[in-house]
Coordinates of C-alpha atoms in Angstrom, one line a residue:
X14 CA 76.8 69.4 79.9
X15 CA 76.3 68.9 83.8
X16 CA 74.9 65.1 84.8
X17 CA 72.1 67.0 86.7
X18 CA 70.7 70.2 87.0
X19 CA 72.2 73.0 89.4
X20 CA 69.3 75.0 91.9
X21 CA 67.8 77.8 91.1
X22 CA 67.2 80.7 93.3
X23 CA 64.2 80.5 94.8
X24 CA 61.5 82.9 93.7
X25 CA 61.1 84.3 97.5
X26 CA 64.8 84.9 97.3
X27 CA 65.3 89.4 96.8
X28 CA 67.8 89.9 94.0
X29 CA 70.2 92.3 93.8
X30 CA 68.7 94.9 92.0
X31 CA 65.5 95.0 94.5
X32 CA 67.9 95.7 97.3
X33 CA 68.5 98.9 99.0
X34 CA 71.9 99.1 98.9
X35 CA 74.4 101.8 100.8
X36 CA 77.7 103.1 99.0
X37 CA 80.4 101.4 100.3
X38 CA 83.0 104.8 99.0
X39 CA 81.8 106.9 102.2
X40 CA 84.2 109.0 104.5
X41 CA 84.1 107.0 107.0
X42 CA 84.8 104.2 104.8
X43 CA 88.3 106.4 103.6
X44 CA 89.1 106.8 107.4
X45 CA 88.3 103.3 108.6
X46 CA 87.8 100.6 106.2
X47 CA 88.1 97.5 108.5
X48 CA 85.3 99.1 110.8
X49 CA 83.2 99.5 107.7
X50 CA 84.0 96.0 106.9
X51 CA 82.9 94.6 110.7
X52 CA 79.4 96.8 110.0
X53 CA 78.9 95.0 107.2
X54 CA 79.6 91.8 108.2
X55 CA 77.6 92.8 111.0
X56 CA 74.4 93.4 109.2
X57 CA 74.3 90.9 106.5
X58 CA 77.3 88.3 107.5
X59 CA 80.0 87.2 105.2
X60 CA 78.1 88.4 102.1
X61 CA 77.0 92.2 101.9
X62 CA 74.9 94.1 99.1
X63 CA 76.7 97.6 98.8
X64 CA 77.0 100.5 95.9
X65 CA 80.3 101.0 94.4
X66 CA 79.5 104.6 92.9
X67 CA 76.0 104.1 91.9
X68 CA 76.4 100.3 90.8
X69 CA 74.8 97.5 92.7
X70 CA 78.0 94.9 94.0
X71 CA 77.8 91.9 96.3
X72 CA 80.7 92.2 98.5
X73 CA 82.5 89.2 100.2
X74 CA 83.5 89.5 103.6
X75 CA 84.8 86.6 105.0
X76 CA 88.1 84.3 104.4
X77 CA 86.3 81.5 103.5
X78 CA 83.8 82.6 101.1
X79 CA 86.4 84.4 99.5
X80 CA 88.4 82.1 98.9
X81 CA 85.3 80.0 97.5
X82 CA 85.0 82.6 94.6
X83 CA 88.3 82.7 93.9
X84 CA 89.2 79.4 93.2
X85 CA 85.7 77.9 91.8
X86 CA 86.4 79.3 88.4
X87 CA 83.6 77.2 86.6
X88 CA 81.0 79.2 89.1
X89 CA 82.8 82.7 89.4
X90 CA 83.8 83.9 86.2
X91 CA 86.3 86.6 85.2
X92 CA 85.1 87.5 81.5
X93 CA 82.8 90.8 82.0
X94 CA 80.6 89.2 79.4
X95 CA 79.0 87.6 81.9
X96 CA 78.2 90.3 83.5
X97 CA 74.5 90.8 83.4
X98 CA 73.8 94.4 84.2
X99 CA 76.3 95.5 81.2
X100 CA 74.5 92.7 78.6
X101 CA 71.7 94.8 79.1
X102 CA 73.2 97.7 79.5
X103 CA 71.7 98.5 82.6
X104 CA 75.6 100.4 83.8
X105 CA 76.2 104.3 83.2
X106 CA 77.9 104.4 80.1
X107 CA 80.6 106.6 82.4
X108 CA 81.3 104.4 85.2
X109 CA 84.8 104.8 86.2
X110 CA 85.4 101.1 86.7
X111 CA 84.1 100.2 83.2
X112 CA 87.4 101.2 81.2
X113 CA 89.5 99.2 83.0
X114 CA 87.6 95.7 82.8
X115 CA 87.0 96.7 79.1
X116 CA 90.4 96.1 78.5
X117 CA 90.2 92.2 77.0
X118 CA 93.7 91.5 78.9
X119 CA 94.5 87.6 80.8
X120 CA 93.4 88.7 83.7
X121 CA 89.3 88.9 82.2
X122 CA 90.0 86.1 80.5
X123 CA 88.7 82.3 81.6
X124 CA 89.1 79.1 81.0
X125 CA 91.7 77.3 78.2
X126 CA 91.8 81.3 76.8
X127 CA 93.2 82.1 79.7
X128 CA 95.7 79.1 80.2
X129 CA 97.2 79.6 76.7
X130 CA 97.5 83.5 77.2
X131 CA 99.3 82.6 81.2
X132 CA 101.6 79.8 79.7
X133 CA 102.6 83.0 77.2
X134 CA 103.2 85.1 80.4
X135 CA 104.9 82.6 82.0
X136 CA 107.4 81.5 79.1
X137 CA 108.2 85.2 78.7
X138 CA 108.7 85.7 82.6
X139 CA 110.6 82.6 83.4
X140 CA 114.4 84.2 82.0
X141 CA 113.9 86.8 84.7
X142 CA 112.3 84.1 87.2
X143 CA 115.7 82.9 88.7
X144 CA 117.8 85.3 90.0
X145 CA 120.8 82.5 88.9
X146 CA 120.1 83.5 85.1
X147 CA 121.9 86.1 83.4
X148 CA 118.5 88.1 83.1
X149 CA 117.0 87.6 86.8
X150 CA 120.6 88.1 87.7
X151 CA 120.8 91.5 86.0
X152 CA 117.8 92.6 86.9
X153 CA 118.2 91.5 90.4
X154 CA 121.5 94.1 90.6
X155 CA 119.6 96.7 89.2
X156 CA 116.9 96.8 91.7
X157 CA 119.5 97.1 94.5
X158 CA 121.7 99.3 91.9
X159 CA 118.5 101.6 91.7
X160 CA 117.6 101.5 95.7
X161 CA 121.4 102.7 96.3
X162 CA 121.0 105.2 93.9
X163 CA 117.9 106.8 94.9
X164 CA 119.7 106.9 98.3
X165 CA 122.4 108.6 97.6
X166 CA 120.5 111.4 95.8
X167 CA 118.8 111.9 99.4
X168 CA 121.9 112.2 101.0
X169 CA 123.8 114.5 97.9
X170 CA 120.5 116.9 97.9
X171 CA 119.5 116.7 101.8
X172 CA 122.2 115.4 103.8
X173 CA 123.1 112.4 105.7
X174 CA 119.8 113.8 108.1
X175 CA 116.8 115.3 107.6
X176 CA 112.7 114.4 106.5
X177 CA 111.7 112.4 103.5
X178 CA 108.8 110.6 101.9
X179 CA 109.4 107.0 101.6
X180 CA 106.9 106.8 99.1
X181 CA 107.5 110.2 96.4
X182 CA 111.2 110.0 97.3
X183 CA 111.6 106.2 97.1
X184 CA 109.2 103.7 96.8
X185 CA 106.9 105.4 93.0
X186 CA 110.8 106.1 91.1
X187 CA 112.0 102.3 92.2
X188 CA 109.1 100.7 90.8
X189 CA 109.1 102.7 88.0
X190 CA 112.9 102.5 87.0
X191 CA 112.5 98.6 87.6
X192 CA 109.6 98.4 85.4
X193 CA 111.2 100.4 82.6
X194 CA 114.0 98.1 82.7
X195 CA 111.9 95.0 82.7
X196 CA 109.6 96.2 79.6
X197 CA 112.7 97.4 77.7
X198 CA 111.2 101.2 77.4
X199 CA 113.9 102.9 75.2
X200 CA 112.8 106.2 77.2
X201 CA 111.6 106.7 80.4
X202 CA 108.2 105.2 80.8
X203 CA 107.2 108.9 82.7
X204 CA 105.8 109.9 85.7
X205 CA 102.3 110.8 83.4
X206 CA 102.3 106.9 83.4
X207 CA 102.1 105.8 87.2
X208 CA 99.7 108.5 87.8
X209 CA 97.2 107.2 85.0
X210 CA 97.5 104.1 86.6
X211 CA 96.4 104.8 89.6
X212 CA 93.6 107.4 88.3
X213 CA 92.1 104.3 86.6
X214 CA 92.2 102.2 89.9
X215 CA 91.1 105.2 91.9
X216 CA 87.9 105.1 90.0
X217 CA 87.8 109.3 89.5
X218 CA 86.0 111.0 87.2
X219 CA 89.3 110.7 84.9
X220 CA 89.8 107.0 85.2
X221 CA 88.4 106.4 81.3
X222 CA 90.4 109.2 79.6
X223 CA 93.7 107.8 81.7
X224 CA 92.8 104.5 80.9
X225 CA 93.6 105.1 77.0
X226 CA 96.3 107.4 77.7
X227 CA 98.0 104.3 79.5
X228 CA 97.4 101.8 76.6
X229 CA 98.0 104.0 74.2
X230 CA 101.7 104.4 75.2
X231 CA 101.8 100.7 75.8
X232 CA 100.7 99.9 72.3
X233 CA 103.7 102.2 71.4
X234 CA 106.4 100.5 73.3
X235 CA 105.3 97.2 71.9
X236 CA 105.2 98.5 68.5
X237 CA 108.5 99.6 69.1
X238 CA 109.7 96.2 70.5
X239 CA 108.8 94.6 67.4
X240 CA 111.0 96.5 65.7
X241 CA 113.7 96.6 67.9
X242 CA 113.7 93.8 70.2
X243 CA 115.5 93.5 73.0
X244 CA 116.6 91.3 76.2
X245 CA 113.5 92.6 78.2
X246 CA 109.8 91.0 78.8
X247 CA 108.1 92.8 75.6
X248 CA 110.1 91.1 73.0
X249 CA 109.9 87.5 75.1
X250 CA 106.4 88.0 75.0
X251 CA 106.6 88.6 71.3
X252 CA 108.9 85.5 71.3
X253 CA 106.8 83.4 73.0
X254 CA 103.9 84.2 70.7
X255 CA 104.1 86.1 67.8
X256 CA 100.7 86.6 66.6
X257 CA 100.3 89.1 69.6
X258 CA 99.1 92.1 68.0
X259 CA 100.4 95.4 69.0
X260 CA 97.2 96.1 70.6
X261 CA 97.0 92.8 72.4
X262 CA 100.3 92.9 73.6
X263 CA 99.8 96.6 74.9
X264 CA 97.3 95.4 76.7
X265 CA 99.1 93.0 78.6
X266 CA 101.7 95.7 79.4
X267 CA 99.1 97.8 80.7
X268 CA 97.9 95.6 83.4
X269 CA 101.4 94.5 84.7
X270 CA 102.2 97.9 84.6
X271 CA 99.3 98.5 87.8
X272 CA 100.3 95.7 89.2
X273 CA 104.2 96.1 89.1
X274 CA 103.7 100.1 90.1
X275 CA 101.1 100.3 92.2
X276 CA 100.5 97.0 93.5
X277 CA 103.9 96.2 94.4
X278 CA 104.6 99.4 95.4
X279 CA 101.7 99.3 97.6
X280 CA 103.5 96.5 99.3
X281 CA 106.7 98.2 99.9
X282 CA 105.1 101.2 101.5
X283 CA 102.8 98.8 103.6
X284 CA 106.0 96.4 104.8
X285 CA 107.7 100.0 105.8
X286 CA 104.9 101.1 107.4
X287 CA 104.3 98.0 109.5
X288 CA 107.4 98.1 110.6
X289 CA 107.8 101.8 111.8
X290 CA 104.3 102.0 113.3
X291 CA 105.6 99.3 115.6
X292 CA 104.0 96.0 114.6
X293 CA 105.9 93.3 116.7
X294 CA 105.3 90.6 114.4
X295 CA 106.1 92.3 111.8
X296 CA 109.4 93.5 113.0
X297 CA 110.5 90.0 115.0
X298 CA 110.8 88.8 111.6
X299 CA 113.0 91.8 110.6
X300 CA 114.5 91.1 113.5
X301 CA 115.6 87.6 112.4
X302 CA 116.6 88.8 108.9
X303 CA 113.1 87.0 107.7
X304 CA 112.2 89.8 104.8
X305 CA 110.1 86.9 102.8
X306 CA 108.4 86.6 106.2
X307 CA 108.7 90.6 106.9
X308 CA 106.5 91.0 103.8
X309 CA 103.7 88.2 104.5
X310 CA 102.6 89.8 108.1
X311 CA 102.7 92.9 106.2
X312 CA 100.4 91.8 103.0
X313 CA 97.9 90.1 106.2
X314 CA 97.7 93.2 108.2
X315 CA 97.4 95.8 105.4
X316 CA 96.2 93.7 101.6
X317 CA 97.7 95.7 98.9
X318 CA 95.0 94.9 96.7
X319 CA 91.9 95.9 99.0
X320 CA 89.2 94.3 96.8
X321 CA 90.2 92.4 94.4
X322 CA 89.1 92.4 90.7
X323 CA 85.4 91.4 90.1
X324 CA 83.8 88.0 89.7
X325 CA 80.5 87.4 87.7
X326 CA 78.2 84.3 88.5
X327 CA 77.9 81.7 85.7
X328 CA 74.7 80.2 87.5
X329 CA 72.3 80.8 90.2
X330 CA 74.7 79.9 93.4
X331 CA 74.2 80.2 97.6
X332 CA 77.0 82.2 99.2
X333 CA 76.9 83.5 102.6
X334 CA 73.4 84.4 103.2
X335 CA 72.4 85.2 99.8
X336 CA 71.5 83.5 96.5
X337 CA 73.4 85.2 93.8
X338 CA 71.7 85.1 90.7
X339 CA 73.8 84.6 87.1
X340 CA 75.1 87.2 85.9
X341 CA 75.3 89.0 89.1
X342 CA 78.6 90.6 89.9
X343 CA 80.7 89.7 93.1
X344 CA 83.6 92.1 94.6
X345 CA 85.8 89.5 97.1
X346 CA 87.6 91.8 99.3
X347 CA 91.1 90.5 100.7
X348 CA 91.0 93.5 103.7
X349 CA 87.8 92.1 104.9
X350 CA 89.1 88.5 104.6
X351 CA 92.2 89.5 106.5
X352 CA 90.2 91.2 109.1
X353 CA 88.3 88.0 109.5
X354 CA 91.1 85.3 109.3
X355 CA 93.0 87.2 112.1
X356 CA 89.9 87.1 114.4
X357 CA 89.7 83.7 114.2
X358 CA 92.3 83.1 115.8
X359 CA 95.5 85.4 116.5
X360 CA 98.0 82.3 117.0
X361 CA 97.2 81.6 113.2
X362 CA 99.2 84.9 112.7
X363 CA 102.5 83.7 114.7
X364 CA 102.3 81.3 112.6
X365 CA 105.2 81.1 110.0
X366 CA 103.3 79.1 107.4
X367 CA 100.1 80.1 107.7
X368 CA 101.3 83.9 107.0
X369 CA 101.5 82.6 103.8
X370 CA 97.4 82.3 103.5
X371 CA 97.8 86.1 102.7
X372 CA 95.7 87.2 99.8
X373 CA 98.1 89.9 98.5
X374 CA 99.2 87.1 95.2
X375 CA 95.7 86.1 95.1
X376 CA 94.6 82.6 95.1
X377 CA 93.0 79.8 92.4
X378 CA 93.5 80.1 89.0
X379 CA 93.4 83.5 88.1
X380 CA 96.5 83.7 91.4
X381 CA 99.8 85.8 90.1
X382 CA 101.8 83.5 87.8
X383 CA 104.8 81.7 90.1
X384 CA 107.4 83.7 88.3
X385 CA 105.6 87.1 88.5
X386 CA 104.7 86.3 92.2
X387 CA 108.7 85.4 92.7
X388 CA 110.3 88.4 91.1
X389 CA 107.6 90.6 92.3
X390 CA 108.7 89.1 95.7
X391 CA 112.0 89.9 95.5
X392 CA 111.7 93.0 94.2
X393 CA 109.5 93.9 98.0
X394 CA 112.4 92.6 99.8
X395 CA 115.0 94.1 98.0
X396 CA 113.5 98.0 98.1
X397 CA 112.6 97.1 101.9
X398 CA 115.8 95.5 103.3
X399 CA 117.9 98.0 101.6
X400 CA 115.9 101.5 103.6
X401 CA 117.0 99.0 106.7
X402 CA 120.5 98.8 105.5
X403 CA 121.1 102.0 104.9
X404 CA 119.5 104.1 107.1
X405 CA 120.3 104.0 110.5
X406 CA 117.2 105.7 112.2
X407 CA 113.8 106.0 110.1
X408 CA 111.0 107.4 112.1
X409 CA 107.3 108.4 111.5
X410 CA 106.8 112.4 111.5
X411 CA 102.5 111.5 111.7
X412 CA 100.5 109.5 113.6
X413 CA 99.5 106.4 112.0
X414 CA 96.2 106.8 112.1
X415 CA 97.1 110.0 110.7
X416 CA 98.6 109.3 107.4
X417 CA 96.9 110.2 104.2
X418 CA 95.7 107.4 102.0
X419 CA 94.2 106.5 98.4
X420 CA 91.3 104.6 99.8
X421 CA 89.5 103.6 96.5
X422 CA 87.2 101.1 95.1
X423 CA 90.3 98.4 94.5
X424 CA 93.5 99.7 96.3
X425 CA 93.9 101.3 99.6
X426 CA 97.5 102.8 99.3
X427 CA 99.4 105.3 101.2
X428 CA 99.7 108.7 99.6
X429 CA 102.7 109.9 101.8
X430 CA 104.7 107.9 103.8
X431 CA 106.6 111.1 105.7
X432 CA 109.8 109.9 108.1
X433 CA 112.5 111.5 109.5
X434 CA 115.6 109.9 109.3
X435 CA 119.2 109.5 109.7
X436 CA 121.4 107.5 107.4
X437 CA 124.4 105.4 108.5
X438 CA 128.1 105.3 108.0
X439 CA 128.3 103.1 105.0
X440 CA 125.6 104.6 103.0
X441 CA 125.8 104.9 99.1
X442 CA 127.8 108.2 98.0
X443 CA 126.9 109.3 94.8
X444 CA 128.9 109.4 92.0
X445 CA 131.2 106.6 93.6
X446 CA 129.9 103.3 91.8
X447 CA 132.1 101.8 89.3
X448 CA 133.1 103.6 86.5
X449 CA 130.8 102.9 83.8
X450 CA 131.4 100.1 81.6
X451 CA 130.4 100.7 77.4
X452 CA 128.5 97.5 76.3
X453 CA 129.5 95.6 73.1
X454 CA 127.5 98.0 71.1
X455 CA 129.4 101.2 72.7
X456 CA 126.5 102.1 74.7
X457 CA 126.9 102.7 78.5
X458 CA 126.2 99.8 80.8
X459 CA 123.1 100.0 83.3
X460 CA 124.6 101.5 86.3
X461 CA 125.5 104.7 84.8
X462 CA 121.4 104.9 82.8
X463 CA 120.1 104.1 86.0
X464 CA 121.8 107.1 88.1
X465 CA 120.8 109.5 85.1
X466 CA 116.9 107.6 84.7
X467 CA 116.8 108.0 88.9
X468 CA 117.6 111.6 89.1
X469 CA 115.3 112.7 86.1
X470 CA 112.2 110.8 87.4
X471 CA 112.3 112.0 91.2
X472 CA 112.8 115.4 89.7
X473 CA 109.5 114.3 87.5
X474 CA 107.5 112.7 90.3
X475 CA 108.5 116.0 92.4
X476 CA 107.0 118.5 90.0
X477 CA 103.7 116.2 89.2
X478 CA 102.9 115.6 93.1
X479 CA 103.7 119.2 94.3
X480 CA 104.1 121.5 91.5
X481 CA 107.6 122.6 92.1
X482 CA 109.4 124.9 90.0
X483 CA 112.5 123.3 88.2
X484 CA 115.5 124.2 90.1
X485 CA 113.5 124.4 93.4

C-alpha cells in the first residue's frame, strides 16, 4: 500500500470520453506525419486527445513525457486489463487493434510476470547474443551468407545493372530467411507470414483474421519443436522453461516475429533510405565506417516503430496538460518525440552519444532485451553494409517525398524502396560459394538451404506483392 494517497483528478478536469477528438489516420496524416505531429503539439502541447479508428487515445508528443510513460511502469501499465474502456466494454468488438493486444504475450505483461517471462527470453537469446559463440557465430555468417545470396540472384536474373526494390528484392526475404533460421522453421516460414504481420500492425479490416492465422502457424512450429528440438531459439525457449505451453510459446514467436520482420526490417529500409536521400549525418558516419552509428541517426530521423505499443493508467496522473484518469489509455509516439528532441537542439544530433537517445529499442522496462537489441543490431548493420559493399552505385528512381509508405496506427514503413543501381567488380556470383558441406547427420550444410530458401521466397514475395505469373 502507498504511505499517502496519490491526487485525484479534479472534478473540473474534461475526461477523455467528453472530448471531441479528431482521427489521427487522416491523408494528410499518411503524407506528412511530423506536420501532423507539430499541429498537434500545437493545439494541445505535449499531450493530445486524438481518434485511432473510432477509439478515443491520448497521444504523447514530446521526448520528455514520453519517456515519463515509458519508464514509470508502476503508473503506465502494459496489461490491457487495465484498460478501462475494454472492462466495460465500451470498444467495438471489431477494432483492428484489439487482436493484437489480446495476445497475452511479455510484452502486455507487467511487473514480476513480466521479469520471469524476460529472464526466459533472455536465457534462450543469450547463445545467439555473442557473435564469439558457435550459435551467434553461425548465425552471424548466415546473415551475410543470405545478403550475398540475395545479391547474386539480382545480378544472375537482371545483370550487373539495372532497377531494383531494396525492400521486395532485399530487405522482406533477408529478414525472413534470418528469422526462419533463428526459430528453427523446418519449412519456410512463407511469405503468407510477413504479410499477416504487417496486416495486424496496419490495423485493416483484416488485422483479426491475420492475427490468428499468424499464431496459429506459430503454435505449429513450437509444437513441432517440442518434438524435434533443435539448435535454434524455440527449443532454448522450451529449455529455458518447459512448462511453456504450445500456445504460450506460439505466442511469444508471434510477437518477435513483427518485430524481427517488420520492425527490423523497417530499420534497414530507413538506414538505406537515409542514406540515398542524402542525409549528411547520416552518411558522415558511413563515411567513417560507423554502421552502429549509421543506424542510430537513421532510427532518430525516421523511428521504425512510429507509436509505440499502448500504455494504460494505473491511477489518476498529470501529464502534459491533461489529467489522465485510470484506466485511460496512452499511445507515446517515438516520431513525435524525435521530431521534438531534434528541435531542441540540432547539435544534440552531431552528437555521437546522444544518437543513442533514439527510441527505435524502446526505453524502461518493457525496452528490447540487451541480447535481442544486440543481435537485432547486428543484423541492421550487416543487411546495410553489405548493399554498400557490393553495389557500387545505388540511386533513388523517386523523389523522396515521393515514395509510397505503410503509414499506420504503429509503423510507418516504406512499401517500395525503388533504386537504380550498378553493382561492382567483386560482387557475389551465384553458384560460386563453397561446395556444400553434408552435416553429421548427412544433411546439407546452411549455405547450400539458404541459396535454395532465397530463390523460393523472392519468387514467393514476387507473386504475393504483384501477382506475377510463375515463370515471369
Amino acid at each position: 500500500m502507498d504511505p499517502q494517497p496519490f491526487a485525484m483528478a479534479p472534478a473540473e478536469a474534461p475526461p477523455l470520453e467528453s472530448l471531441r477528438v479528431e482521427p489521427l489516420l487522416t491523408s494528410a496524416f499518411d503524407t506528412d506525419p511530423a506536420g501532423v505531429y507539430a499541429q498537434l503539439r500545437r493545439m494541445y502541447g505535449p499531450v493530445a486527445p486524438v481518434g485511432l479508428m473510432g477509439v478515443p487515445v491520448w497521444l504523447v508528443l514530446d521526448y520528455r513525457e514520453v519517456l515519463e510513460v515509458l519508464r514509470k511502469e508502476s503508473v503506465w501499465r502494459r496489461d490491457i486489463r487495465y484498460w478501462r474502456a475494454r472492462a466495460e466494454g465500451r470498444l467495438p468488438q471489431d477494432w483492428p487493434l484489439l487482436a493484437g493486444y489480446e495476445v497475452r504475450q511479455t510484452m502486455f505483461m507487467d511487473d514480476e510476470e513480466h521479469l520471469a517471462a524476460r529472464q526466459t527470453y533472455h536465457s534462450a537469446l543469450h547463445p545467439f547474443q555473442d557473435a564469439r559463440t558457435p550459435q551467434g557465430w553461425e548465425l552471424r555468417s548466415a546473415v551475410v551468407s543470405y545478403a550475398d545470396e540475395l545479391v547474386a540472384m539480382l545480378a544472375a536474373e537482371s545483370g550487373t545493372a539495372g532497377f531494383m526494390d531494396l525492400a521486395a528484392q532485399y530487405t522482406r526475404p533477408l529478414l525472413l530467411m534470418v528469422t526462419t533460421r533463428l526459430f528453427g522453421c523446418p519449412v519456410e516460414l512463407g511469405d503468407e507470414m510477413v504479410m499477416d504481420l504487417w496486416r495486424m500492425l496496419d490495423g485493416g479490416p483484416d488485422a483479426g483474421p491475420a492475427t490468428g492465422r499468424a499464431l496459429a502457424a506459430m503454435t505449429r512450429l513450437a509444437a513441432h519443436r517440442r518434438a524435434v528440438p533443435g539448435d535454434d531459439l524455440t527449443s532454448y525457449l522450451l529449455l529455458a522453461d518447459p512448462s511453456l505451453s504450445d500456445e504460450q510459446l506460439g505466442r511469444e514467436l508471434f510477437m518477435n516475429a513483427v518485430y524481427l520482420n517488420d520492425i527490423t526490417g523497417n530499420m534497414v529500409c530507413n538506414t538505406l533510405l537515409e542514406v540515398l536521400r542524402g542525409n549528411a549525418t547520416v552518411r558522415r558516419s558511413l563515411s567513417a565506417g560507423l554502421i552502429g552509428e549509421t543506424v542510430n541517426r537513421a532510427a532518430l530521423a525516421n523511428a521504425p516503430v512510429a507509436n509505440m505499443c499502448f500504455r494504460f493508467a494505473a491511477r489518476d496522473v498529470r501529464l502534459g496538460n491533461f489529467w489522465i484518469r485510470a484506466g485511460d489509455v496512452v499511445s507515446p509516439s517515438a516520431a513525435a518525440a524525435h521530431q521534438d528532441l531534434m528541435a531542441i537542439g540540432s547539435h544534440l544530433v552531431d552528437s555521437t552519444v546522444s544518437t543513442r537517445a533514439h527510441l527505435g529499442w524502446g526505453a524502461g522496462p518493457h525496452q528490447c532485451p540487451t541480447a535481442a537489441r544486440e543481435l537485432a543490431g547486428a543484423v541492421v548493420a550487416t543487411a546495410v553494409g553489405r548493399v554498400f559493399d557490393h553495389f557500387k552505385k545505388v540511386e533513388l528512381t523517386l523523389p523522396a517525398d515521393q515514395l509510397p509508405w505503410r503509414s499506420g496506427p504503429v509503423v510507418r514503413g516504406l512499401r517500395l524502396l525503388p533504386v537504380r543501381y550498378e553493382l561492382g567488380a567483386g560482387h557475389p556470383v551465384l553458384g560460386q560459394g563453397p561446395p556444400p558441406r553434408a552435416a553429421a547427420n548427412g544433411a546439407p550444410d546452411s549455405s547450400h538451404v539458404s541459396r535454395h530458401h532465397a530463390r523460393g521466397l523472392l519468387a514467393a514475395l514476387r507473386h504475393l506483392m504483384w501477382g506475377t505469373r510463375k515463370g515471369d
